[in-house]
Tab-separated table of C-alpha atoms in Angstrom:
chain	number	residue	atom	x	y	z
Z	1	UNK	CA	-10.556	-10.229	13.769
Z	2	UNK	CA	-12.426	-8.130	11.410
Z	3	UNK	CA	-11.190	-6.356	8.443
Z	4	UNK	CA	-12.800	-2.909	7.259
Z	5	UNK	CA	-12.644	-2.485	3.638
Z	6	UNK	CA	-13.318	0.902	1.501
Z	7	UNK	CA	-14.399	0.955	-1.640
Z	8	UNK	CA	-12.434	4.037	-2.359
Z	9	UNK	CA	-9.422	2.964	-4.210
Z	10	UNK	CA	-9.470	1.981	-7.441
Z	11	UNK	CA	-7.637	5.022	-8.134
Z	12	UNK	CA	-4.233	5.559	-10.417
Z	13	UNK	CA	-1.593	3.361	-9.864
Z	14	UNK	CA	-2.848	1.423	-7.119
Z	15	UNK	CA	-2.557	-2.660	-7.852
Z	16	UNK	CA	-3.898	-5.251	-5.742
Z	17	UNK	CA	-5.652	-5.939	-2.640
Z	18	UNK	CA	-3.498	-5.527	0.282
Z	19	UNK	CA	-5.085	-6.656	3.831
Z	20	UNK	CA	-2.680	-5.315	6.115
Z	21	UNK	CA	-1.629	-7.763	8.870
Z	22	UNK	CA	-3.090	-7.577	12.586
Z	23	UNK	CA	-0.461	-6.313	15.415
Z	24	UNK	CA	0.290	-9.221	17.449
Z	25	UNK	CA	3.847	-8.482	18.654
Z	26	UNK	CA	4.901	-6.085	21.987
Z	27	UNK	CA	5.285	-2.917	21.300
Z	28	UNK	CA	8.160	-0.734	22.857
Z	29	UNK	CA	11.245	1.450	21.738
Z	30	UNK	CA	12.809	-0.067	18.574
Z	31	UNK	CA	16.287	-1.069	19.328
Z	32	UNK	CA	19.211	1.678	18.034
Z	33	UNK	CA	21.240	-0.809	16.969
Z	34	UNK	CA	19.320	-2.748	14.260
Z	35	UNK	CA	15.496	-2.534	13.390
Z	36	UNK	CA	13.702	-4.185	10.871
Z	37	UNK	CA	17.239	-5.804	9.855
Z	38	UNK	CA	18.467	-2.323	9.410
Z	39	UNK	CA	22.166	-1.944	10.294
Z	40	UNK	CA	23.612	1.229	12.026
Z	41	UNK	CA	27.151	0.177	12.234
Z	42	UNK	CA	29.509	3.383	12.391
Z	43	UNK	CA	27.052	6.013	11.193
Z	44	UNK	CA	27.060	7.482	14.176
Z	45	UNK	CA	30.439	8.273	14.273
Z	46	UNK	CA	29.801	10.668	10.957
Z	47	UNK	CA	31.166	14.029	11.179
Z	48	UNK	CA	28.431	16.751	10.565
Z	49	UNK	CA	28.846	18.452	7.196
Z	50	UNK	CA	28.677	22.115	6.868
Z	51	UNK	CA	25.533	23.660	5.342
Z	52	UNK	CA	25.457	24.866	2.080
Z	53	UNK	CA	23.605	28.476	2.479
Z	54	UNK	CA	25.177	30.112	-0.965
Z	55	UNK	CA	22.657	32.095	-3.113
Z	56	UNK	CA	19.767	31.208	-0.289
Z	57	UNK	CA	17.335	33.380	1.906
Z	58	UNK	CA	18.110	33.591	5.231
Z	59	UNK	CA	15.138	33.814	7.911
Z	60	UNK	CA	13.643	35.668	9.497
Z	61	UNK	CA	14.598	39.037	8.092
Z	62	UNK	CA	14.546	42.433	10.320
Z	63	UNK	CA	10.922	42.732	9.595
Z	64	UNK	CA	10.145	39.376	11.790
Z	65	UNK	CA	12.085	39.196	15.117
Z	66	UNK	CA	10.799	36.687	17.429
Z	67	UNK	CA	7.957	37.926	19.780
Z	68	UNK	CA	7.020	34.956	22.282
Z	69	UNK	CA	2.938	34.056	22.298
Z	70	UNK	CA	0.944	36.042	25.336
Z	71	UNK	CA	-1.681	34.409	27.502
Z	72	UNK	CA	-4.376	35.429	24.763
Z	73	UNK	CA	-2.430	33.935	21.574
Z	74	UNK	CA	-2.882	30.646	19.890
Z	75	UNK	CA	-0.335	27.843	19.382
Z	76	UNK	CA	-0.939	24.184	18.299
Z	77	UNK	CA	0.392	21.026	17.828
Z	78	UNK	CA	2.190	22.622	14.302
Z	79	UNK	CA	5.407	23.766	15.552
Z	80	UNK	CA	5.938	25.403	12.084
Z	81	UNK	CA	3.263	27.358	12.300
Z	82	UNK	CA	3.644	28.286	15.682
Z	83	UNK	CA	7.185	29.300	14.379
Z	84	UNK	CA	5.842	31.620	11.608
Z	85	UNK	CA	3.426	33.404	14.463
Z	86	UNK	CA	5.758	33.998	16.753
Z	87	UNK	CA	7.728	35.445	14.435
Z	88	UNK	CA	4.807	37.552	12.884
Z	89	UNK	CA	4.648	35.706	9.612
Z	90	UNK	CA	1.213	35.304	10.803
Z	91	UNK	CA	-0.847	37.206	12.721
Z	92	UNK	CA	0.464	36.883	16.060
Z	93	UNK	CA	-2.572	35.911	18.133
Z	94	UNK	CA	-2.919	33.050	15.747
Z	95	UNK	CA	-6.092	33.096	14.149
Z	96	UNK	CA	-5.473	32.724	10.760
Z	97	UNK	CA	-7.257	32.835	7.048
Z	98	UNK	CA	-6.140	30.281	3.749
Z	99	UNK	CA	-4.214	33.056	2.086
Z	100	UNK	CA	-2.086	34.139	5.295
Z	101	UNK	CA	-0.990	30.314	5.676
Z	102	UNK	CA	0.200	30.144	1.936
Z	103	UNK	CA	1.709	33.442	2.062
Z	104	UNK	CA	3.509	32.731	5.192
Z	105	UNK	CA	4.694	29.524	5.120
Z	106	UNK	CA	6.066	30.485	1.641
Z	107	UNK	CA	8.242	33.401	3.007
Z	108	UNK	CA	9.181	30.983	5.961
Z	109	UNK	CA	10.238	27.681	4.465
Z	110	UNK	CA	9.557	27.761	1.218
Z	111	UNK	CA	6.422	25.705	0.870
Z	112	UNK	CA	4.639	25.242	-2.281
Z	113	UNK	CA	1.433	27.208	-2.660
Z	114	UNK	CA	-0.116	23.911	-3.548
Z	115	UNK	CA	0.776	21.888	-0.768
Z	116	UNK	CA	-0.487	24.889	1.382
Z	117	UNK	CA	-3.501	25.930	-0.254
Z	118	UNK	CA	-4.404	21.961	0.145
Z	119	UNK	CA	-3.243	21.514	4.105
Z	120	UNK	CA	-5.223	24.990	4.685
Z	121	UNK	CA	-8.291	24.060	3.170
Z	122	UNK	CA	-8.382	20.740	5.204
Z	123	UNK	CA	-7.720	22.987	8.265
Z	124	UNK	CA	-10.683	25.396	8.020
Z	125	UNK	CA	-13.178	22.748	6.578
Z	126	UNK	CA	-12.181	20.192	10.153
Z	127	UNK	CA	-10.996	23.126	12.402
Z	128	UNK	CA	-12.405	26.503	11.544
Z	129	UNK	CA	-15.631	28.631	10.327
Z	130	UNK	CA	-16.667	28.016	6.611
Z	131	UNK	CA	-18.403	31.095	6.949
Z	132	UNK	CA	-15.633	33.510	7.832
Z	133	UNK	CA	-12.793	31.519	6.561
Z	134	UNK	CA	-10.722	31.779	9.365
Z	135	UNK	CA	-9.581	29.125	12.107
Z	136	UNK	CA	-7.180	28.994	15.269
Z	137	UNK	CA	-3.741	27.227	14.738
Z	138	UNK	CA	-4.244	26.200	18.545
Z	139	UNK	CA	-7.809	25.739	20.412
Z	140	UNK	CA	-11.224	26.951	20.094
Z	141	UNK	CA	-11.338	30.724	19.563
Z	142	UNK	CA	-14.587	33.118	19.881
Z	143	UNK	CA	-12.693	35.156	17.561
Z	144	UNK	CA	-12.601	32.583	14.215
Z	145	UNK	CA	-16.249	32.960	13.822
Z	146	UNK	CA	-18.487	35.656	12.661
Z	147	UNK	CA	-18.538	38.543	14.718
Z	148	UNK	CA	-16.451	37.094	17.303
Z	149	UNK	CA	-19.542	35.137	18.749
Z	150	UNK	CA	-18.424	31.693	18.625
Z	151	UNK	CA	-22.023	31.275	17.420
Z	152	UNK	CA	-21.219	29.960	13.882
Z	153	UNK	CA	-19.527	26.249	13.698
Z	154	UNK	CA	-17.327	24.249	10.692
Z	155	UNK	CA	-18.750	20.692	9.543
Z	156	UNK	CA	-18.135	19.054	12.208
Z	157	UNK	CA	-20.332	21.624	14.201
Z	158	UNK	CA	-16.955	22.505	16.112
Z	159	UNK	CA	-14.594	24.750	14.984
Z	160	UNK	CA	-11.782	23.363	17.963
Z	161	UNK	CA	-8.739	24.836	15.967
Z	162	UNK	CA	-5.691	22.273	14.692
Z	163	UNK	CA	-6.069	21.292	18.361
Z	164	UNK	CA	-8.824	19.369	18.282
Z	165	UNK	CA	-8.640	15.857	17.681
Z	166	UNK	CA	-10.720	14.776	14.852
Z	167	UNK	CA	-10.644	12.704	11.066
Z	168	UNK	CA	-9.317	15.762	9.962
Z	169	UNK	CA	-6.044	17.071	10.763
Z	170	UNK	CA	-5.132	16.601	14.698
Z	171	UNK	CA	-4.004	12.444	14.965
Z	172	UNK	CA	-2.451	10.407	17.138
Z	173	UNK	CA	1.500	9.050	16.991
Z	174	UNK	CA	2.506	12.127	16.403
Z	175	UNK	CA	6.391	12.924	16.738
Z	176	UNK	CA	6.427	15.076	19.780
Z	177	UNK	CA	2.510	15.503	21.080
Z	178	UNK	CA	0.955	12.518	23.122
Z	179	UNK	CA	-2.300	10.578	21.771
Z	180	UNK	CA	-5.825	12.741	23.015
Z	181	UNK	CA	-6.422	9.471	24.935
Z	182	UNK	CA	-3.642	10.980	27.813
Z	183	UNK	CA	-5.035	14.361	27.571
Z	184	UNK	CA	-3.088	16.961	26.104
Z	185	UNK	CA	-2.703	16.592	22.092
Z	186	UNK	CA	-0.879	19.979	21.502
Z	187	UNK	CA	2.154	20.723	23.350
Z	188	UNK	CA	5.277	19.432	22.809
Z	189	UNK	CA	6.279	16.900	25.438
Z	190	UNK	CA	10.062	16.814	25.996
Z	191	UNK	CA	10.425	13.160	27.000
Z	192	UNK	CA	8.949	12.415	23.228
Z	193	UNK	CA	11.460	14.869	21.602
Z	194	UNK	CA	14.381	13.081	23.176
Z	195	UNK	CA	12.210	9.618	21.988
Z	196	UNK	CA	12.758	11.165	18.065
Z	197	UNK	CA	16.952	12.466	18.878
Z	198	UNK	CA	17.836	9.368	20.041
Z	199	UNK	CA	16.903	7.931	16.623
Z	200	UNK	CA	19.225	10.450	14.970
Z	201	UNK	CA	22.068	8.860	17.290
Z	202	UNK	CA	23.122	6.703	14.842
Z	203	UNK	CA	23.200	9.049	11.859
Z	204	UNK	CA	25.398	11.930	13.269
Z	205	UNK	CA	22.919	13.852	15.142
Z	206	UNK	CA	21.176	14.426	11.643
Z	207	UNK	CA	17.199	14.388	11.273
Z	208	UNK	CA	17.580	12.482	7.908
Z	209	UNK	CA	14.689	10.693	6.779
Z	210	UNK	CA	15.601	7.247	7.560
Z	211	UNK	CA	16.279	8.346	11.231
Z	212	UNK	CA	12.590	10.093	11.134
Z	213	UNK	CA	11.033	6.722	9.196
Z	214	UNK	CA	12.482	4.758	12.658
Z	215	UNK	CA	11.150	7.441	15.096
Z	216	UNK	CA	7.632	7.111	13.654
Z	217	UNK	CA	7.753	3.523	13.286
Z	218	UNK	CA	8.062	3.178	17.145
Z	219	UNK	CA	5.539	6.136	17.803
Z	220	UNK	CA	2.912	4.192	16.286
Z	221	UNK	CA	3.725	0.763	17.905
Z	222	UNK	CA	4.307	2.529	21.154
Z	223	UNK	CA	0.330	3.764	20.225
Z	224	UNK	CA	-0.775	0.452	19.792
Z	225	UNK	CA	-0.002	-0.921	23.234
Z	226	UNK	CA	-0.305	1.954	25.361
Z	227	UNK	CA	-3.472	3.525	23.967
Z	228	UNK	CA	-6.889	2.013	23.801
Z	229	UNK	CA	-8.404	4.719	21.757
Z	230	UNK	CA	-6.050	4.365	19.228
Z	231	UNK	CA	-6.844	5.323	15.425
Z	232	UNK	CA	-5.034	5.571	12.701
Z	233	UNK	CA	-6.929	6.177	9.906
Z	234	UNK	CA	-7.417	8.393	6.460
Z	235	UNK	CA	-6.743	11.163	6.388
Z	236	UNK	CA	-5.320	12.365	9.868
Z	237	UNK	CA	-2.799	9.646	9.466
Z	238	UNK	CA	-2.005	10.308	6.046
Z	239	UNK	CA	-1.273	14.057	7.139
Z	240	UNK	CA	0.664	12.752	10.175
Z	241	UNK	CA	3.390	10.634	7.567
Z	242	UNK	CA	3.280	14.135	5.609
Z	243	UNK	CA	4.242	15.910	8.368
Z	244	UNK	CA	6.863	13.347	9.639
Z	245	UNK	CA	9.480	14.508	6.921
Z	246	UNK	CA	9.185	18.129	7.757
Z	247	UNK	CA	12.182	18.093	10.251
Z	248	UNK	CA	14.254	16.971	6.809
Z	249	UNK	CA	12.794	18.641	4.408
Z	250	UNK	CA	11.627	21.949	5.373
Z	251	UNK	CA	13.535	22.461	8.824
Z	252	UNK	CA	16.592	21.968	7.350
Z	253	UNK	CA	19.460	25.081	7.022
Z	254	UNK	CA	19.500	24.660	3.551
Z	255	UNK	CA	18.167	22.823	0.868
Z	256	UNK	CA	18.274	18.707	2.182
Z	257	UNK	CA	19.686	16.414	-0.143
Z	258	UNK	CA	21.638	19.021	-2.280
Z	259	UNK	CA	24.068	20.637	0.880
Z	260	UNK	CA	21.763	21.252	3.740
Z	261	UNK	CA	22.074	20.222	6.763
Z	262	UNK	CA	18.691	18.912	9.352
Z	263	UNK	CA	20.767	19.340	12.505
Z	264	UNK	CA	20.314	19.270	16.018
Z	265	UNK	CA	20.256	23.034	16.400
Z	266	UNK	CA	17.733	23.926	13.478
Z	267	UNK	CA	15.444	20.779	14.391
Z	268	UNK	CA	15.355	22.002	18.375
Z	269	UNK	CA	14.794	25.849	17.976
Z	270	UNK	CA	11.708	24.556	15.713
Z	271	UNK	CA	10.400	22.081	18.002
Z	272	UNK	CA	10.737	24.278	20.596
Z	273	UNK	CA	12.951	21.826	22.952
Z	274	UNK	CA	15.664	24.021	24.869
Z	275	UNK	CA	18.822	21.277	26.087
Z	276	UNK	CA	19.020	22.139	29.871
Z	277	UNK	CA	22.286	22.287	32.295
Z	278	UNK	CA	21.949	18.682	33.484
Z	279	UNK	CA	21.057	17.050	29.718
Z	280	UNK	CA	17.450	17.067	30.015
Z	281	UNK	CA	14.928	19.611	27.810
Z	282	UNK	CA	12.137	21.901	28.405
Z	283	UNK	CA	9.414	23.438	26.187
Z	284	UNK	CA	10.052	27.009	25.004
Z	285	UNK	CA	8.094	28.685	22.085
Z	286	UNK	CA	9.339	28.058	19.199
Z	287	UNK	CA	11.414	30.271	16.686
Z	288	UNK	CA	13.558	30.330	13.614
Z	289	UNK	CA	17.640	29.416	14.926
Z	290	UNK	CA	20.355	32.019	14.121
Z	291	UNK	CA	22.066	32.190	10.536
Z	292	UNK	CA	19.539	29.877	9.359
Z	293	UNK	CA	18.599	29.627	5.206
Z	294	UNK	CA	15.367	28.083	3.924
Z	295	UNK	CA	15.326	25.642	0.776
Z	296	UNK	CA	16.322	26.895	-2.617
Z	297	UNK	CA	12.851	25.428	-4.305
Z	298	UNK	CA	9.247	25.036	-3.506
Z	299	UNK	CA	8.140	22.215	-1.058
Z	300	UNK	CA	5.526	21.138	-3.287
Z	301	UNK	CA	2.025	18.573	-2.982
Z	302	UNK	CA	4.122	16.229	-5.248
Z	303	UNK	CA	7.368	16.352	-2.741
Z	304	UNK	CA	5.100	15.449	0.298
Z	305	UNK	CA	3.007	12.811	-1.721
Z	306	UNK	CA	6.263	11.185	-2.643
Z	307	UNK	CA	7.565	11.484	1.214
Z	308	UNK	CA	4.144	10.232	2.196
Z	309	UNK	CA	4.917	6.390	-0.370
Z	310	UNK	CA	8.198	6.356	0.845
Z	311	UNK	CA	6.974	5.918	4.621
Z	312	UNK	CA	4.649	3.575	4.173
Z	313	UNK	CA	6.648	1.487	1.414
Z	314	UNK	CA	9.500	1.257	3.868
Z	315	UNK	CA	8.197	0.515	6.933
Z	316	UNK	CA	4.426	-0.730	8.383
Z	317	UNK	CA	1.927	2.205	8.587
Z	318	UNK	CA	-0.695	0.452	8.073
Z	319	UNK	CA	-4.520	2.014	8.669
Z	320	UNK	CA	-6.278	1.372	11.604
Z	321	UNK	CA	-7.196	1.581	15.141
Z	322	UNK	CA	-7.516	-0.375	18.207
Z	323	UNK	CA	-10.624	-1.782	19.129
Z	324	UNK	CA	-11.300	-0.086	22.728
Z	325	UNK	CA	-8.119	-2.110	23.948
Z	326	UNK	CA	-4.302	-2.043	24.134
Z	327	UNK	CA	-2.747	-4.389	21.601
Z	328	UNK	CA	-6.107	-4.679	19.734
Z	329	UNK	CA	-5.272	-3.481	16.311
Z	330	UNK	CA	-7.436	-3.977	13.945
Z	331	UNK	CA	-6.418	-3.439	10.343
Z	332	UNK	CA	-8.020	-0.873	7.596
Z	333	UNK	CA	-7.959	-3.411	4.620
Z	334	UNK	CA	-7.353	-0.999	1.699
Z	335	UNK	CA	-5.408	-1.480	-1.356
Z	336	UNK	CA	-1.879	-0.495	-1.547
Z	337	UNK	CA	-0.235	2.601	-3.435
Z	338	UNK	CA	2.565	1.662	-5.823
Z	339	UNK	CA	3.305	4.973	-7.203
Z	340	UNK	CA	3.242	8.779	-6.538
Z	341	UNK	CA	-0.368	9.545	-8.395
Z	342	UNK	CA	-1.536	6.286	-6.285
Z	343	UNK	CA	-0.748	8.084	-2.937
Z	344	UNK	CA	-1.974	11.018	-4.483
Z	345	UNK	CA	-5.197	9.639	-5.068
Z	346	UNK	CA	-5.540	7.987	-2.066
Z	347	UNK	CA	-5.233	11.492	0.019
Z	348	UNK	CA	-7.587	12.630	-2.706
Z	349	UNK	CA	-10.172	10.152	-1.953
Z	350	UNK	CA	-9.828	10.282	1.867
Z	351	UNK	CA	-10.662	14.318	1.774
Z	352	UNK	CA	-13.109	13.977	-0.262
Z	353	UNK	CA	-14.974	11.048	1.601
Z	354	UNK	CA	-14.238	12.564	4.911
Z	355	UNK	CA	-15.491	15.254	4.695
Z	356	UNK	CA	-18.959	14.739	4.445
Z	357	UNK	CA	-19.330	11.561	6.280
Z	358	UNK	CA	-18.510	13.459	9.699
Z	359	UNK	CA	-20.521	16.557	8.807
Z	360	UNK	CA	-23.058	17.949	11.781
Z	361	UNK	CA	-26.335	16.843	10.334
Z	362	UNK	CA	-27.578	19.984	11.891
Z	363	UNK	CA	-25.318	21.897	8.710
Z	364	UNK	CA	-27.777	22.394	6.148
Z	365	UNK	CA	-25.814	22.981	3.056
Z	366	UNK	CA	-23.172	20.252	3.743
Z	367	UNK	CA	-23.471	20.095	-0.240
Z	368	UNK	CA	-22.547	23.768	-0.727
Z	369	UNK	CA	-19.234	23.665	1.835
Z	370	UNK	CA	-18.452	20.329	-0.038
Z	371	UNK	CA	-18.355	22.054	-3.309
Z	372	UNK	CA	-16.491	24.692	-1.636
Z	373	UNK	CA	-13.818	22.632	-0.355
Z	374	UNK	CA	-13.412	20.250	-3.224
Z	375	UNK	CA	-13.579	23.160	-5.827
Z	376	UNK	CA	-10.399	24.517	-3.983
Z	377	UNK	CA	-8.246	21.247	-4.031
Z	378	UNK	CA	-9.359	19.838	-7.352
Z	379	UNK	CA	-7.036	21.852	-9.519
Z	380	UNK	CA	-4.245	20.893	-7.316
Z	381	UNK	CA	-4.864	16.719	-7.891
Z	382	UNK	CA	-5.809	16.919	-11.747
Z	383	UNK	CA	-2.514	16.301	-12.401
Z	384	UNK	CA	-1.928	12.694	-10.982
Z	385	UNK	CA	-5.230	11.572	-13.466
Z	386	UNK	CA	-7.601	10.443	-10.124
Z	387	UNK	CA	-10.788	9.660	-10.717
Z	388	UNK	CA	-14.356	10.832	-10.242
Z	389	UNK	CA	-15.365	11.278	-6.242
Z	390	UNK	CA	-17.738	8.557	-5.499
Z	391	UNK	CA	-20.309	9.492	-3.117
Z	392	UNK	CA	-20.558	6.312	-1.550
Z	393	UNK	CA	-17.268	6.919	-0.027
Z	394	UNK	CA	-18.788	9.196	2.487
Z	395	UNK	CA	-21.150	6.315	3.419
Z	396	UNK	CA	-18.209	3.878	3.787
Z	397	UNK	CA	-16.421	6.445	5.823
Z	398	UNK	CA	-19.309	6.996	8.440
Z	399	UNK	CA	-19.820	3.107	8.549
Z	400	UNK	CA	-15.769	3.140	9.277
Z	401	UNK	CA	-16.112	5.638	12.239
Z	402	UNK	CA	-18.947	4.241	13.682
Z	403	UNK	CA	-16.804	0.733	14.754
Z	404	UNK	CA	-12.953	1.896	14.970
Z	405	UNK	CA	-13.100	5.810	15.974
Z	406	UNK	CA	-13.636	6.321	19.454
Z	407	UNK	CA	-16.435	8.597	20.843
Z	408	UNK	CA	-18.269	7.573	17.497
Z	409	UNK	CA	-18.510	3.635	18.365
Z	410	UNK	CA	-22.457	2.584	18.622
């Protein structure tokens, strides 16, 4: 079996060569009782603590009642952000601009300007119009591009929304939306929901991180062997761990880790997954809960980094993709992050190599919407010392996509 090297990380912190084993056992739903020798023995019979709201903001205020989407309004496979526009945090119809999504999602939960200036740049460069800086949190939208004509395009000569399934931001094993191999990417699938609760079963109905580590672990496996198209690569993966300890760390009433509390009822009204009369759940949009406080400090690009190396030093998330068929994994052989600035530069690295090694060839000043892009996240990475962007990354990335993503193998 092949291994696909980069050349991209010789970056801060990172030591040795890791080449990350091929799958070669079944995939299926990791037992509850003990994974990965793991013991669960009698957390589940934990009594949930009370949150600790004192001194916090509760949301939404009077100014941002929930409004449920209409047939013309965009949601996506973010259920945070589908949160915030349904509560008018963002503009309701949900086509949205850089400063709205780090204004919002700072009066919502509490996220660092950082961490959202980064995740919105990524977003318009993969998903929206360079030219008008605007992109749909759901599917392709007329309205994101100049003059409403749907006649201007982002790199990737597309601009899909967070919907579309790309190297950008929209991935596969994600918590609650199924692959884009089965068809629809965006909505939140009840049957997966449960999948991630039942984890929690053995930590008192919490969303704690371990609980979310175990629920992603068997996402991706359950990928592996059901799901031919499979990737799991830079940077949509990276994005995907990111995102994976959201239900903890931002969803939580409260501050997690110093009195809050991720609990069934905040993690559900988020997720949009309304419990049912006979046990089962059904998709509703999505809204803040009742008497629910946000985190006492910023959600910052160093918090998620750090989230990011603990997933992947604690369990096997290994980059990837299968190679046109089930249970054909073949490894991304790249070296492993020891450290926060390592993971740091590694995300780094994979924007900045990404970007241009998908870009429509028809774009003529790919080099000016590079700039653009890099000039906005720059200031954010200086401080975990990365080094130089290599342009041979790019190279190495469009040499990656040509053999392991699909619709790009030659």
């Amino acid at each position: 079996m092949v291994n696909f090297k980069l050349p991209l990380l010789m970056t801060a912190g990172v030591t040795g060569v890791t080449a990350f084993p091929a799958f070669a056992g079944k995939a299926g739903t990791a037992s509850m009782e003990k994974q990965g020798g793991r013991s669960y023995a009698n957390l589940s019979k934990r009594t949930e603590p009370v949150a600790n709201v004192s001194g916090l903001v509760q949301v939404p205020d009077a100014d941002h009642p929930f409004m449920a989407p209409g047939p013309t309004d965009q949601r996506g496979p973010c259920p945070g952000l589908n949160a915030l526009a349904n509560h008018g945090y963002l503009p309701h119809n949900g086509i949205v601009n850089s400063a709205q999504i780090i204004a919002a999602t700072a009066a919502g939960f509490n996220m660092g300007p950082d961490l959202s200036a980064v995740l919105a740049a990524i977003a318009l460069a993969f998903s929206g119009d360079p030219l008008t800086g605007l992109f749909s949190i759901g599917g392709y939208d007329a309205r994101t591009s100049l003059l409403g004509t749907g006649l201007t395009n982002n790199i990737l000569g597309y601009a899909g929304g967070l919907d579309y399934h790309s190297a950008g931001i929209e991935g596969d094993a994600s918590a609650t939306r199924e692959d884009n191999y089965f068809g629809d990417d965006h909505t939140m699938q009840p049957t997966l929901y449960v999948q991630m609760k039942n984890f929690t079963n053995n930590y008192g109905g919490l969303y704690e991180i371990e609980p979310l580590k175990d629920a992603a672990e068997a996402r991706r496996l359950n990928s592996i062997a059901t799901n031919p198209d499979f990737y799991y690569l830079p940077l949509s993966a990276i994005l995907g761990l990111g995102a994976r300890g959201f239900p903890a760390y931002l969803f939580s009433n409260g501050t997690f880790g110093n009195g809050g509390v991720p609990n069934e009822e905040s993690v559900s009204s988020f997720f949009g997954a309304q419990i049912q009369p006979d046990g089962t759940y059904k998709y509703v949009p999505e809204r803040f809960p009742n008497y629910w406080y946000r985190r006492a400090t910023p959600f910052t690009l160093v918090d998620v980094v750090a989230s990011i190396l603990d997933f992947q030093t604690s369990r096997d998330f290994s980059f990837g993709a299968n190679a046109g068929a089930v249970n054909s994994f073949v490894p991304l052989d790249i070296e492993a992050a020891t450290n926060i600035n390592g993971t740091a530069c590694i995300i780094q690295n994979a924007i900045q190599a990404t970007v241009p090694s998908f870009a429509n060839p028809l774009v003529t000043d790919v080099a000016s919407i590079m700039a653009t892009l890099l000039n906005t996240i720059a200031p954010y990475f200086a401080q975990f010392g990365c080094p130089p962007y290599d342009p041979s990354e790019a190279a190495a990335y469009a040499a990656l996509s040509k053999n392991l993503v699909p619709g790009e193998r030659k």
